[in-house]
Short mmCIF file of C-alpha atoms in Angstrom, two decimals:
data_model
loop_
_atom_site.label_atom_id
_atom_site.label_comp_id
_atom_site.label_asym_id
_atom_site.label_seq_id
_atom_site.Cartn_x
_atom_site.Cartn_y
_atom_site.Cartn_z
CA UNK R 276 -197.59 -53.49 -171.32
CA UNK R 277 -194.26 -53.75 -173.08
CA UNK R 278 -193.19 -52.98 -176.61
CA UNK R 279 -196.70 -53.04 -178.04
CA UNK R 280 -195.57 -50.32 -180.45
CA UNK R 281 -193.63 -52.97 -182.41
CA UNK R 282 -196.98 -54.41 -183.58
CA UNK R 283 -197.73 -51.33 -185.71
CA UNK R 284 -196.25 -49.65 -188.77
CA UNK R 285 -194.95 -46.12 -188.25
CA UNK R 286 -197.84 -44.51 -190.18
CA UNK R 287 -200.50 -46.43 -188.24
CA UNK R 288 -198.75 -45.56 -184.96
CA UNK R 289 -198.63 -41.86 -185.89
CA UNK R 290 -202.28 -41.81 -186.90
CA UNK R 291 -203.24 -43.59 -183.69
CA UNK R 292 -201.28 -41.07 -181.66
CA UNK R 293 -203.10 -38.23 -183.42
CA UNK R 294 -206.46 -39.75 -182.48
CA UNK R 295 -205.27 -40.08 -178.90
CA UNK R 296 -203.96 -36.51 -178.63
CA UNK R 297 -207.23 -35.22 -180.13
CA UNK R 298 -209.11 -36.92 -177.25
CA UNK R 299 -210.85 -39.38 -179.56
CA UNK R 300 -210.48 -42.29 -177.12
CA UNK R 301 -213.85 -41.91 -175.44
CA UNK R 302 -213.79 -44.86 -173.07
CA UNK R 303 -211.14 -47.29 -171.76
CA UNK R 304 -212.08 -49.83 -169.11
CA UNK R 305 -210.68 -53.04 -167.69
CA UNK R 306 -212.48 -56.31 -168.35
CA UNK R 307 -211.91 -59.99 -167.49
CA UNK R 308 -209.22 -60.71 -170.08
CA UNK R 309 -207.81 -57.26 -170.77
CA UNK R 310 -209.26 -53.88 -171.71
CA UNK R 311 -212.05 -52.47 -173.84
CA UNK R 312 -212.05 -49.02 -175.44
CA UNK R 313 -214.21 -46.89 -177.73
CA UNK R 314 -212.37 -44.78 -180.31
CA UNK R 315 -214.15 -42.10 -182.37
CA UNK R 316 -213.10 -41.69 -186.01
CA UNK R 317 -215.57 -41.55 -188.89
CA UNK R 318 -217.78 -43.35 -186.37
CA UNK R 319 -217.31 -44.96 -182.96
CA UNK R 320 -215.22 -48.16 -183.09
CA UNK R 321 -215.00 -50.72 -180.31
CA UNK R 322 -211.48 -52.00 -179.53
CA UNK R 323 -210.60 -55.05 -177.43
CA UNK R 324 -207.06 -55.47 -176.03
CA UNK R 325 -206.39 -58.90 -174.53
CA UNK R 326 -203.49 -59.14 -172.06
CA UNK R 327 -201.56 -62.09 -170.69
CA UNK R 328 -198.99 -61.81 -167.91
CA UNK R 329 -199.06 -58.03 -168.20
CA UNK R 330 -198.38 -57.89 -171.95
CA UNK R 331 -200.56 -57.51 -175.04
CA UNK R 332 -201.62 -60.95 -176.28
CA UNK R 333 -204.22 -60.06 -178.93
CA UNK R 334 -206.11 -57.04 -180.34
CA UNK R 335 -209.49 -56.69 -182.04
CA UNK R 336 -211.38 -53.79 -183.62
CA UNK R 337 -214.66 -53.71 -185.53
CA UNK R 338 -213.32 -51.40 -188.28
CA UNK R 339 -212.93 -52.61 -191.89
CA UNK R 340 -209.12 -52.36 -191.82
CA UNK R 341 -208.83 -54.64 -188.78
CA UNK R 342 -211.34 -57.16 -190.17
CA UNK R 343 -208.58 -58.34 -192.55
CA UNK R 344 -206.29 -59.20 -189.63
CA UNK R 345 -204.28 -55.96 -189.61
CA UNK R 346 -203.51 -53.79 -186.59
CA UNK R 347 -205.36 -50.49 -187.03
CA UNK R 348 -204.94 -46.93 -185.81
CA UNK R 349 -207.88 -47.37 -183.42
CA UNK R 350 -205.98 -50.13 -181.60
CA UNK R 351 -202.92 -47.89 -181.41
CA UNK R 352 -205.00 -44.98 -180.06
CA UNK R 353 -206.51 -47.23 -177.39
CA UNK R 354 -203.08 -48.49 -176.36
CA UNK R 355 -201.70 -44.95 -176.11
CA UNK R 356 -204.62 -44.13 -173.80
CA UNK R 357 -204.16 -47.28 -171.74
CA UNK R 358 -200.41 -46.79 -171.45
CA UNK R 359 -201.12 -43.41 -169.88
CA UNK R 360 -204.10 -44.50 -167.80
CA UNK R 361 -202.95 -47.85 -166.41
CA UNK R 362 -200.13 -46.19 -164.47
CA UNK R 363 -202.60 -43.78 -162.85
CA UNK R 364 -205.93 -45.54 -162.29
CA UNK R 365 -205.93 -49.11 -163.63
CA UNK R 366 -204.15 -52.24 -162.45
CA UNK R 367 -203.33 -55.01 -164.83
CA UNK R 368 -205.34 -58.23 -164.26
CA UNK R 369 -202.13 -60.23 -163.79
CA UNK R 370 -201.44 -58.31 -160.60
CA UNK R 371 -204.66 -59.71 -159.15
CA UNK R 372 -203.83 -63.20 -160.46
CA UNK R 373 -200.44 -63.01 -158.68
CA UNK R 374 -202.20 -62.26 -155.40
CA UNK R 375 -204.63 -65.13 -155.84
CA UNK R 376 -201.78 -67.46 -156.86
CA UNK R 377 -199.85 -66.60 -153.71
CA UNK R 378 -202.88 -67.37 -151.58
CA UNK R 379 -203.38 -70.67 -153.44
CA UNK R 380 -199.77 -71.78 -152.85
CA UNK R 381 -199.93 -70.82 -149.18
CA UNK R 382 -203.01 -72.96 -148.73
CA UNK R 383 -201.60 -76.07 -150.42
CA UNK R 384 -200.49 -79.09 -148.40
CA UNK R 385 -196.70 -79.36 -148.20
CA UNK R 386 -196.46 -82.97 -149.42
CA UNK R 387 -198.79 -82.28 -152.36
CA UNK R 388 -196.77 -79.21 -153.30
CA UNK R 389 -193.50 -81.19 -153.20
CA UNK R 390 -194.94 -83.92 -155.42
CA UNK R 391 -196.28 -81.32 -157.84
CA UNK R 392 -192.91 -79.49 -158.07
CA UNK R 393 -191.12 -82.82 -158.67
CA UNK R 394 -193.59 -83.67 -161.45
CA UNK R 395 -193.02 -80.28 -163.12
CA UNK R 396 -189.22 -80.52 -162.78
CA UNK R 397 -189.18 -83.96 -164.41
CA UNK R 398 -190.93 -82.46 -167.44
CA UNK R 399 -188.99 -79.17 -167.52
CA UNK R 400 -185.17 -79.34 -167.64
CA UNK R 401 -184.76 -75.60 -166.96
CA UNK R 402 -186.87 -75.84 -163.83
CA UNK R 403 -184.85 -78.86 -162.72
CA UNK R 404 -181.63 -76.86 -163.11
CA UNK R 405 -183.06 -74.02 -161.05
CA UNK R 406 -184.01 -76.46 -158.29
CA UNK R 407 -180.51 -78.01 -158.28
CA UNK R 408 -178.86 -74.60 -158.03
CA UNK R 409 -181.28 -73.33 -155.42
CA UNK R 410 -181.44 -76.30 -153.03
CA UNK R 411 -178.35 -78.50 -153.62
CA UNK R 412 -176.27 -78.59 -150.42
CA UNK R 413 -172.51 -78.34 -150.81
CA UNK R 414 -170.33 -77.83 -153.88
CA UNK R 415 -169.24 -80.80 -156.01
CA UNK R 416 -169.40 -82.36 -159.45
CA UNK R 417 -172.97 -83.46 -158.68
CA UNK R 418 -174.00 -79.81 -158.87
CA UNK R 419 -172.86 -79.61 -162.49
CA UNK R 420 -174.26 -82.85 -163.88
CA UNK R 421 -177.79 -81.54 -164.53
CA UNK R 422 -176.27 -78.42 -166.14
CA UNK R 423 -174.10 -80.59 -168.37
CA UNK R 424 -177.12 -82.64 -169.44
CA UNK R 425 -179.02 -79.44 -170.23
CA UNK R 426 -176.12 -78.04 -172.24
CA UNK R 427 -175.83 -81.30 -174.22
CA UNK R 428 -179.56 -81.27 -174.91
CA UNK R 429 -179.41 -77.66 -176.05
CA UNK R 430 -176.58 -78.43 -178.49
CA UNK R 431 -178.30 -81.60 -179.71
CA UNK R 432 -181.41 -79.59 -180.58
CA UNK R 433 -179.41 -77.48 -183.05
CA UNK R 434 -176.83 -79.99 -184.32
CA UNK R 435 -179.27 -82.32 -186.09
CA UNK R 436 -178.36 -85.54 -187.87
CA UNK R 437 -175.32 -83.99 -189.58
CA UNK R 438 -173.81 -82.97 -186.21
CA UNK R 439 -173.37 -79.48 -187.63
CA UNK R 440 -175.04 -76.14 -186.85
CA UNK R 441 -175.76 -74.27 -190.12
CA UNK R 442 -175.33 -70.53 -190.55
CA UNK R 443 -179.04 -69.71 -190.30
CA UNK R 444 -179.36 -71.36 -186.85
CA UNK R 445 -176.19 -69.96 -185.28
CA UNK R 446 -177.63 -66.71 -183.92
CA UNK R 447 -180.51 -68.46 -182.12
CA UNK R 448 -178.14 -71.14 -180.81
CA UNK R 449 -175.67 -68.60 -179.42
CA UNK R 450 -178.40 -66.50 -177.83
CA UNK R 451 -179.84 -69.59 -176.12
CA UNK R 452 -176.41 -70.74 -174.88
CA UNK R 453 -175.62 -67.22 -173.67
CA UNK R 454 -178.87 -67.03 -171.70
CA UNK R 455 -178.30 -70.54 -170.29
CA UNK R 456 -174.76 -69.63 -169.22
CA UNK R 457 -175.55 -66.25 -167.67
CA UNK R 458 -178.55 -67.45 -165.65
CA UNK R 459 -176.78 -70.47 -164.16
CA UNK R 460 -173.46 -68.69 -163.66
CA UNK R 461 -175.15 -65.96 -161.61
CA UNK R 462 -176.96 -68.59 -159.53
CA UNK R 463 -173.64 -70.27 -158.69
CA UNK R 464 -171.97 -66.96 -157.87
CA UNK R 465 -174.83 -65.93 -155.57
CA UNK R 466 -174.34 -69.17 -153.62
CA UNK R 467 -170.57 -68.49 -153.55
CA UNK R 468 -169.86 -71.80 -155.29
CA UNK R 469 -166.85 -70.33 -157.08
CA UNK R 470 -165.20 -73.66 -157.91
CA UNK R 471 -168.41 -74.91 -159.55
CA UNK R 472 -168.81 -71.57 -161.36
CA UNK R 473 -165.28 -71.98 -162.76
CA UNK R 474 -165.94 -75.56 -163.89
CA UNK R 475 -169.32 -74.61 -165.36
CA UNK R 476 -167.66 -71.81 -167.36
CA UNK R 477 -164.96 -74.23 -168.53
CA UNK R 478 -167.67 -76.71 -169.55
CA UNK R 479 -169.50 -74.14 -171.71
CA UNK R 480 -166.25 -72.88 -173.27
CA UNK R 481 -165.09 -76.43 -174.07
CA UNK R 482 -168.43 -77.24 -175.70
CA UNK R 483 -168.12 -74.15 -177.90
CA UNK R 484 -164.71 -75.36 -179.08
CA UNK R 485 -165.94 -78.87 -179.84
CA UNK R 486 -169.07 -78.30 -181.91
CA UNK R 487 -169.01 -77.99 -185.70
CA UNK R 488 -170.60 -74.67 -186.59
CA UNK R 489 -170.75 -72.14 -189.44
CA UNK R 490 -170.08 -69.05 -187.36
CA UNK R 491 -169.44 -66.67 -190.27
CA UNK R 492 -170.82 -63.67 -188.32
CA UNK R 493 -168.80 -64.38 -185.16
CA UNK R 494 -171.83 -64.82 -182.87
CA UNK R 495 -170.04 -67.46 -180.80
CA UNK R 496 -167.49 -64.84 -179.75
CA UNK R 497 -170.15 -63.16 -177.59
CA UNK R 498 -170.54 -66.36 -175.55
CA UNK R 499 -166.76 -66.82 -175.33
CA UNK R 500 -166.45 -63.23 -174.11
CA UNK R 501 -169.04 -63.97 -171.40
CA UNK R 502 -166.93 -66.95 -170.33
CA UNK R 503 -163.78 -64.80 -170.14
CA UNK R 504 -165.60 -62.18 -168.07
CA UNK R 505 -166.96 -64.95 -165.85
CA UNK R 506 -163.47 -66.26 -165.09
CA UNK R 507 -162.30 -62.76 -164.22
CA UNK R 508 -165.20 -62.46 -161.74
CA UNK R 509 -164.42 -65.83 -160.16
CA UNK R 510 -160.65 -65.57 -159.66
CA UNK R 511 -160.65 -62.72 -157.06
CA UNK R 512 -162.70 -65.01 -154.77
CA UNK R 513 -160.19 -67.89 -154.88
CA UNK R 514 -158.14 -67.81 -151.67
CA UNK R 515 -157.20 -71.48 -151.50
CA UNK R 516 -153.75 -72.07 -153.02
CA UNK R 517 -154.58 -75.59 -154.23
CA UNK R 518 -157.77 -74.36 -155.92
CA UNK R 519 -155.92 -71.50 -157.63
CA UNK R 520 -153.28 -73.96 -158.84
CA UNK R 521 -156.00 -76.25 -160.22
CA UNK R 522 -157.48 -73.36 -162.21
CA UNK R 523 -154.04 -72.23 -163.38
CA UNK R 524 -153.33 -75.74 -164.71
CA UNK R 525 -156.66 -75.78 -166.53
CA UNK R 526 -155.65 -72.61 -168.42
CA UNK R 527 -152.19 -73.99 -169.21
CA UNK R 528 -153.65 -77.25 -170.52
CA UNK R 529 -155.97 -75.36 -172.87
CA UNK R 530 -153.03 -73.65 -174.58
CA UNK R 531 -150.81 -74.98 -177.33
CA UNK R 532 -152.86 -77.83 -178.77
CA UNK R 533 -152.05 -79.35 -182.15
CA UNK R 534 -155.02 -77.64 -183.81
CA UNK R 535 -155.28 -73.86 -183.87
CA UNK R 536 -158.29 -72.99 -181.71
CA UNK R 537 -159.80 -69.68 -182.79
CA UNK R 538 -161.34 -69.18 -179.32
CA UNK R 539 -157.99 -69.65 -177.59
CA UNK R 540 -157.53 -65.86 -177.52
CA UNK R 541 -160.03 -65.62 -174.65
CA UNK R 542 -158.29 -68.26 -172.53
CA UNK R 543 -154.84 -66.78 -173.16
CA UNK R 544 -156.12 -63.28 -172.33
CA UNK R 545 -157.43 -64.37 -168.90
CA UNK R 546 -154.32 -66.50 -168.32
CA UNK R 547 -152.08 -63.47 -168.82
CA UNK R 548 -154.25 -60.81 -167.18
CA UNK R 549 -154.76 -62.52 -163.85
CA UNK R 550 -152.30 -61.73 -161.07
CA UNK R 551 -151.24 -65.29 -160.23
CA UNK R 552 -149.12 -66.03 -157.16
CA UNK R 553 -145.30 -65.83 -157.76
CA UNK R 554 -144.87 -69.61 -157.93
CA UNK R 555 -147.59 -69.83 -160.57
CA UNK R 556 -146.02 -66.94 -162.53
CA UNK R 557 -142.86 -69.05 -162.88
CA UNK R 558 -144.95 -71.94 -164.17
CA UNK R 559 -146.68 -69.55 -166.58
CA UNK R 560 -143.33 -68.54 -168.03
CA UNK R 561 -142.30 -72.19 -168.44
CA UNK R 562 -145.57 -72.77 -170.29
CA UNK R 563 -144.95 -69.82 -172.63
CA UNK R 564 -141.40 -71.03 -173.30
CA UNK R 565 -142.77 -74.49 -174.09
CA UNK R 566 -145.34 -72.96 -176.45
CA UNK R 567 -142.61 -71.10 -178.33
CA UNK R 568 -140.36 -74.19 -178.58
CA UNK R 569 -142.93 -76.81 -179.49
CA UNK R 570 -145.70 -75.04 -181.38
CA UNK R 571 -146.50 -75.99 -184.98
CA UNK R 572 -145.64 -73.54 -187.76
CA UNK R 573 -149.32 -72.71 -188.20
CA UNK R 574 -149.58 -71.79 -184.53
CA UNK R 575 -146.35 -69.78 -184.55
CA UNK R 576 -147.49 -67.76 -187.57
CA UNK R 577 -150.50 -66.64 -185.57
CA UNK R 578 -149.26 -66.65 -181.97
CA UNK R 579 -145.48 -66.17 -181.80
CA UNK R 580 -145.57 -62.39 -181.33
CA UNK R 581 -148.23 -62.74 -178.63
CA UNK R 582 -146.22 -65.42 -176.86
CA UNK R 583 -142.96 -63.45 -176.76
CA UNK R 584 -144.68 -60.22 -175.68
CA UNK R 585 -146.37 -62.10 -172.84
CA UNK R 586 -143.03 -63.65 -171.91
CA UNK R 587 -141.57 -60.15 -171.49
CA UNK R 588 -144.56 -59.09 -169.39
CA UNK R 589 -144.07 -62.11 -167.14
CA UNK R 590 -140.37 -61.26 -166.75
CA UNK R 591 -141.33 -57.75 -165.63
CA UNK R 592 -143.96 -59.04 -163.17
CA UNK R 593 -141.38 -61.44 -161.74
CA UNK R 594 -138.96 -58.49 -161.43
CA UNK R 595 -136.18 -60.21 -163.37
CA UNK R 596 -133.02 -58.16 -164.13
CA UNK R 597 -133.49 -55.42 -166.70
CA UNK R 598 -130.53 -56.68 -168.71
CA UNK R 599 -132.20 -60.08 -169.14
CA UNK R 600 -135.43 -58.46 -170.30
CA UNK R 601 -133.65 -56.24 -172.85
CA UNK R 602 -131.60 -59.15 -174.18
CA UNK R 603 -134.79 -61.15 -174.75
CA UNK R 604 -136.43 -58.16 -176.49
CA UNK R 605 -133.51 -57.83 -178.91
CA UNK R 606 -133.92 -61.46 -179.91
CA UNK R 607 -137.42 -60.72 -181.25
CA UNK R 608 -136.94 -57.07 -182.24
CA UNK R 609 -138.74 -57.64 -185.57
CA UNK R 610 -142.09 -57.70 -183.73
CA UNK R 611 -143.71 -54.32 -183.10
CA UNK R 612 -145.25 -55.67 -179.88
CA UNK R 613 -141.77 -56.37 -178.50
CA UNK R 614 -140.56 -52.91 -179.50
CA UNK R 615 -143.57 -51.44 -177.69
CA UNK R 616 -142.56 -53.23 -174.49
CA UNK R 617 -139.02 -51.86 -174.91
CA UNK R 618 -140.34 -48.32 -175.44
CA UNK R 619 -142.51 -48.64 -172.32
CA UNK R 620 -139.51 -49.85 -170.33
CA UNK R 621 -137.39 -46.85 -171.44
CA UNK R 622 -140.20 -44.47 -170.46
CA UNK R 623 -140.58 -46.25 -167.11
CA UNK R 624 -136.90 -45.59 -166.34
CA UNK R 625 -137.06 -41.97 -167.57
CA UNK R 626 -134.91 -42.55 -170.67
CA UNK R 627 -137.12 -40.41 -172.92
CA UNK R 628 -134.65 -39.73 -175.73
CA UNK R 629 -133.92 -43.44 -176.04
CA UNK R 630 -137.69 -44.07 -176.22
CA UNK R 631 -138.04 -41.44 -178.98
CA UNK R 632 -135.22 -43.09 -180.91
CA UNK R 633 -136.95 -46.47 -180.68
CA UNK R 634 -140.24 -44.95 -181.84
CA UNK R 635 -138.60 -43.36 -184.89
CA UNK R 636 -136.92 -46.70 -185.68
CA UNK R 637 -140.27 -48.49 -185.33
CA UNK R 638 -142.04 -45.98 -187.58
CA UNK R 639 -139.53 -46.80 -190.30
CA UNK R 640 -139.84 -50.55 -189.78
CA UNK R 641 -143.68 -50.41 -189.76
CA UNK R 642 -144.08 -47.69 -192.40
CA UNK R 643 -146.61 -49.79 -194.37
CA UNK R 644 -148.99 -50.14 -191.40
CA UNK R 645 -151.02 -46.90 -190.88
CA UNK R 646 -152.54 -48.05 -187.58
CA UNK R 647 -149.15 -48.70 -186.02
CA UNK R 648 -147.81 -45.39 -187.33
CA UNK R 649 -150.75 -43.61 -185.68
CA UNK R 650 -149.98 -45.34 -182.36
CA UNK R 651 -146.30 -44.31 -182.53
CA UNK R 652 -147.24 -40.73 -183.36
CA UNK R 653 -149.59 -40.58 -180.36
CA UNK R 654 -146.76 -41.62 -178.04
CA UNK R 655 -144.46 -39.00 -179.61
CA UNK R 656 -147.08 -36.29 -179.02
CA UNK R 657 -147.29 -37.32 -175.36
CA UNK R 658 -143.50 -37.36 -175.01
CA UNK R 659 -142.94 -33.99 -176.71
CA UNK R 660 -145.61 -32.40 -174.51
CA UNK R 661 -144.07 -33.92 -171.40
CA UNK R 662 -140.57 -32.76 -172.45
CA UNK R 663 -141.81 -29.25 -173.49
CA UNK R 664 -140.47 -29.47 -177.09
CA UNK R 665 -142.90 -27.26 -179.05
CA UNK R 666 -141.14 -27.40 -182.43
CA UNK R 667 -140.93 -31.18 -182.43
CA UNK R 668 -144.57 -31.31 -181.26
CA UNK R 669 -145.69 -28.98 -184.04
CA UNK R 670 -143.87 -31.06 -186.65
CA UNK R 671 -145.41 -34.37 -185.58
CA UNK R 672 -148.92 -32.88 -185.28
CA UNK R 673 -148.67 -31.41 -188.79
CA UNK R 674 -147.57 -34.81 -190.12
CA UNK R 675 -150.55 -36.42 -188.39
CA UNK R 676 -153.19 -33.98 -189.66
CA UNK R 677 -152.26 -32.88 -193.19
CA UNK R 678 -153.78 -35.25 -195.74
CA UNK R 679 -155.96 -37.08 -193.21
CA UNK R 680 -159.61 -37.70 -194.16
CA UNK R 681 -160.67 -37.48 -190.48
CA UNK R 682 -159.05 -34.99 -188.10
CA UNK R 683 -159.02 -35.20 -184.31
CA UNK R 684 -160.35 -31.87 -183.01
CA UNK R 685 -158.06 -31.81 -179.96
CA UNK R 686 -154.98 -32.34 -182.14
CA UNK R 687 -156.27 -29.57 -184.42
CA UNK R 688 -156.48 -27.18 -181.44
CA UNK R 689 -153.02 -28.15 -180.19
CA UNK R 690 -151.45 -27.48 -183.56
CA UNK R 691 -153.21 -24.12 -183.89
CA UNK R 692 -151.85 -23.03 -180.50
CA UNK R 693 -148.29 -23.74 -181.71
CA UNK R 694 -148.52 -21.71 -184.94
CA UNK R 695 -148.39 -18.03 -185.84
CA UNK R 696 -151.45 -16.49 -187.54
CA UNK R 697 -150.17 -16.55 -191.13
CA UNK R 698 -148.56 -19.97 -190.75
CA UNK R 699 -151.77 -21.34 -189.24
CA UNK R 700 -154.07 -20.07 -192.02
CA UNK R 701 -151.92 -21.80 -194.65
CA UNK R 702 -151.65 -25.00 -192.63
CA UNK R 703 -155.37 -24.96 -191.79
CA UNK R 704 -156.37 -24.87 -195.46
CA UNK R 705 -154.07 -27.82 -196.18
CA UNK R 706 -155.73 -29.78 -193.39
CA UNK R 707 -159.31 -28.88 -194.39
CA UNK R 708 -158.59 -29.87 -197.99
CA UNK R 709 -158.04 -33.51 -196.98
CA UNK R 710 -161.06 -33.98 -194.68
CA UNK R 711 -163.69 -36.25 -196.22
CA UNK R 712 -166.34 -36.52 -193.48
CA UNK R 713 -169.06 -33.86 -193.39
CA UNK R 714 -169.60 -33.82 -189.62
CA UNK R 715 -165.87 -33.74 -188.94
CA UNK R 716 -165.45 -30.87 -191.39
CA UNK R 717 -168.31 -28.95 -189.75
CA UNK R 718 -166.70 -29.32 -186.32
CA UNK R 719 -163.51 -27.80 -187.73
CA UNK R 720 -165.47 -24.98 -189.39
CA UNK R 721 -167.15 -24.26 -186.07
CA UNK R 722 -163.84 -24.28 -184.21
CA UNK R 723 -162.44 -21.76 -186.70
CA UNK R 724 -165.58 -19.58 -186.79
CA UNK R 725 -166.04 -20.20 -190.54
CA UNK R 726 -169.81 -19.70 -190.38
CA UNK R 727 -170.44 -19.26 -194.13
CA UNK R 728 -168.68 -22.53 -194.94
CA UNK R 729 -170.47 -24.28 -192.09
CA UNK R 730 -173.88 -23.06 -193.25
CA UNK R 731 -173.20 -24.03 -196.86
CA UNK R 732 -172.15 -27.52 -195.76
CA UNK R 733 -175.46 -27.95 -193.93
CA UNK R 734 -177.42 -26.53 -196.86
CA UNK R 735 -175.94 -29.01 -199.32
CA UNK R 736 -175.45 -32.12 -197.18
CA UNK R 737 -177.26 -31.63 -193.86
CA UNK R 738 -180.71 -31.30 -192.29
CA UNK R 739 -182.54 -29.60 -189.41
CA UNK R 740 -180.74 -31.75 -186.86
CA UNK R 741 -177.37 -30.45 -188.11
CA UNK R 742 -178.67 -26.89 -188.11
CA UNK R 743 -179.80 -27.27 -184.49
CA UNK R 744 -176.47 -28.79 -183.51
CA UNK R 745 -174.46 -25.80 -184.73
CA UNK R 746 -177.13 -23.13 -184.13
CA UNK R 747 -175.31 -21.28 -181.35
CA UNK R 748 -172.29 -20.63 -183.57
CA UNK R 749 -174.36 -19.84 -186.68
CA UNK R 750 -176.76 -17.51 -184.88
CA UNK R 751 -173.82 -15.48 -183.55
CA UNK R 752 -171.93 -15.44 -186.87
CA UNK R 753 -174.54 -15.19 -189.62
CA UNK R 754 -178.06 -14.90 -188.14
CA UNK R 755 -179.82 -13.72 -191.33
CA UNK R 756 -178.55 -16.62 -193.45
CA UNK R 757 -179.30 -19.09 -190.64
CA UNK R 758 -182.88 -17.82 -190.42
CA UNK R 759 -183.30 -18.26 -194.18
CA UNK R 760 -182.02 -21.84 -194.01
CA UNK R 761 -184.45 -22.67 -191.19
CA UNK R 762 -187.30 -21.34 -193.34
CA UNK R 763 -186.12 -23.33 -196.36
CA UNK R 764 -185.86 -26.59 -194.43
CA UNK R 765 -189.22 -26.09 -192.68
CA UNK R 766 -190.97 -25.57 -196.02
CA UNK R 767 -189.72 -28.98 -197.12
CA UNK R 768 -190.68 -30.52 -193.78
CA UNK R 769 -194.26 -29.24 -193.73
CA UNK R 770 -194.91 -30.66 -197.21
CA UNK R 771 -194.27 -34.21 -195.94
CA UNK R 772 -195.69 -33.86 -192.40
CA UNK R 773 -198.80 -35.95 -191.81
CA UNK R 774 -199.42 -36.06 -188.05
CA UNK R 775 -199.70 -33.78 -185.06
CA UNK R 776 -196.32 -34.68 -183.62
CA UNK R 777 -194.61 -33.38 -186.76
CA UNK R 778 -196.71 -30.22 -186.69
CA UNK R 779 -195.72 -29.64 -183.06
CA UNK R 780 -192.05 -29.96 -184.01
CA UNK R 781 -192.53 -27.45 -186.82
CA UNK R 782 -194.17 -24.96 -184.44
CA UNK R 783 -191.27 -25.39 -182.01
CA UNK R 784 -188.90 -24.40 -184.83
CA UNK R 785 -191.08 -21.39 -185.65
CA UNK R 786 -190.81 -20.23 -182.04
CA UNK R 787 -187.04 -20.57 -182.27
CA UNK R 788 -187.02 -18.50 -185.49
CA UNK R 789 -188.90 -15.67 -183.76
CA UNK R 790 -185.80 -15.02 -181.61
CA UNK R 791 -183.73 -14.07 -184.69
CA UNK R 792 -183.45 -10.54 -186.12
CA UNK R 793 -186.33 -10.32 -188.59
CA UNK R 794 -187.64 -13.63 -187.28
CA UNK R 795 -191.21 -12.56 -186.33
CA UNK R 796 -191.86 -11.21 -189.83
CA UNK R 797 -190.37 -14.32 -191.49
CA UNK R 798 -192.60 -16.55 -189.33
CA UNK R 799 -195.67 -14.40 -190.13
CA UNK R 800 -195.08 -14.76 -193.88
CA UNK R 801 -194.50 -18.50 -193.61
CA UNK R 802 -197.58 -19.23 -191.50
CA UNK R 803 -199.81 -17.00 -193.67
CA UNK R 804 -198.79 -19.02 -196.72
CA UNK R 805 -199.39 -22.35 -194.91
CA UNK R 806 -202.84 -21.28 -193.71
CA UNK R 807 -203.84 -20.84 -197.34
CA UNK R 808 -201.91 -23.78 -198.79
CA UNK R 809 -202.77 -26.37 -196.11
CA UNK R 810 -206.14 -25.12 -194.87
CA UNK R 811 -207.59 -28.67 -194.82
CA UNK R 812 -204.98 -29.92 -192.35
CA UNK R 813 -206.97 -29.39 -189.18
CA UNK R 814 -204.22 -30.49 -186.76
CA UNK R 815 -201.70 -28.13 -188.42
CA UNK R 816 -204.12 -25.21 -188.21
CA UNK R 817 -204.72 -25.90 -184.51
CA UNK R 818 -200.99 -26.03 -183.76
CA UNK R 819 -200.39 -22.79 -185.66
CA UNK R 820 -203.11 -21.13 -183.59
CA UNK R 821 -201.15 -22.03 -180.45
CA UNK R 822 -198.03 -20.27 -181.80
#
């Protein structure tokens, strides 16, 4: 049985679990269409769980709550019992049906079975596709025609009379296309029909580009990403030069159209990532040059930096003279992506000071872009560490951390190691002053051994999970205050607890508290108060007895 818990509210599920753990499921047996159980509550209730193909299909109980069509705690209790029991002693009826089905198929006449499969496939397009992919001999366009018809039918179902897929249908449409693509792509790959797999992927991608759709949430990107990943799986298997050239031309022809295609990123990414043969690399560079020369202004506004960066990468892969590469970089120096390729080239040739100079120049040129500044600073940190320049490293780390609302813990440690004690205390307080995220601040408190501040942060903004997370540090630094905070949080927890699982968690915390100095006495006082205050909570009393 799978995911039956989703049929219940949390409270009903908790109450059902309590009945189960209290051994109130008296009987659970298999019947013709599922399982029957007897659950004891205020009286004995009979529960019926119907299953179909190994999953819960329907539930019935003769209690008042279930008579109104709701799923009750008795059903949940029975399912908890069955979930535990089926794995040990019961077998689901569908397992027996599978055995009987196998015997039935084996006994059928071959010609009757063929006619029956043909009849089913004519009525079920998905089954027809599976038959094509499983039994079609050879690899050709004929293999893709049924898939194309299925894809067109799928799109037609969602497009409607307006030939447009509205926002509220997009998620279902994309999920269905994604499932259709992945299932059939894997079938083609298993049969090693790599050319057909490529064309099938191109077919799905092209259809995504053609349809009119309100994809405000970007769901179609998930399918496009699957297509890109599919191409990257196919290309390593292509050993035929003519076939690789055909695929290369397909990518080139998809680039640089008159209209800006928002899915073109995926095609361009695969086009540039793949390690094409040298002759095809030269064609790739001609294509990029053509894109730069002939693209519309709209396309250049969006793509020009990407094009020129890729052009430099192609020049490097083709091992063109360094002077030619640097001259081309200077022509488009205004783009940060180009400057990054120049910095990488300087580092590659060991010209570290020249790289540092370019980074400082780029930080000034991109001073209004915090993300780019962060990237440049990261490279400087790496360079200063590699060159063993502690003062320069300390300066850049301080610039990175002071005033930041989120501080990288590793950078924090590096900076501390570079400072004297007095200098560090002053710098540390400047850094802590700017941090605006509670968990980040607590990590820094823990690193510095500031237990009182850490505990106060948890008291005002945290919970038991946070207290557990930092317990090792807090127990070593301020055990008495930590014990008091555990007691305070458990008092609030026990007020709201309403099932045995919560009570068991509370008792686990009480056991933990007993390991603290003064812990046994604190636990004794707490439990004595609860025994008086919550005497009617039978499950709580039983759990406290087990303490």
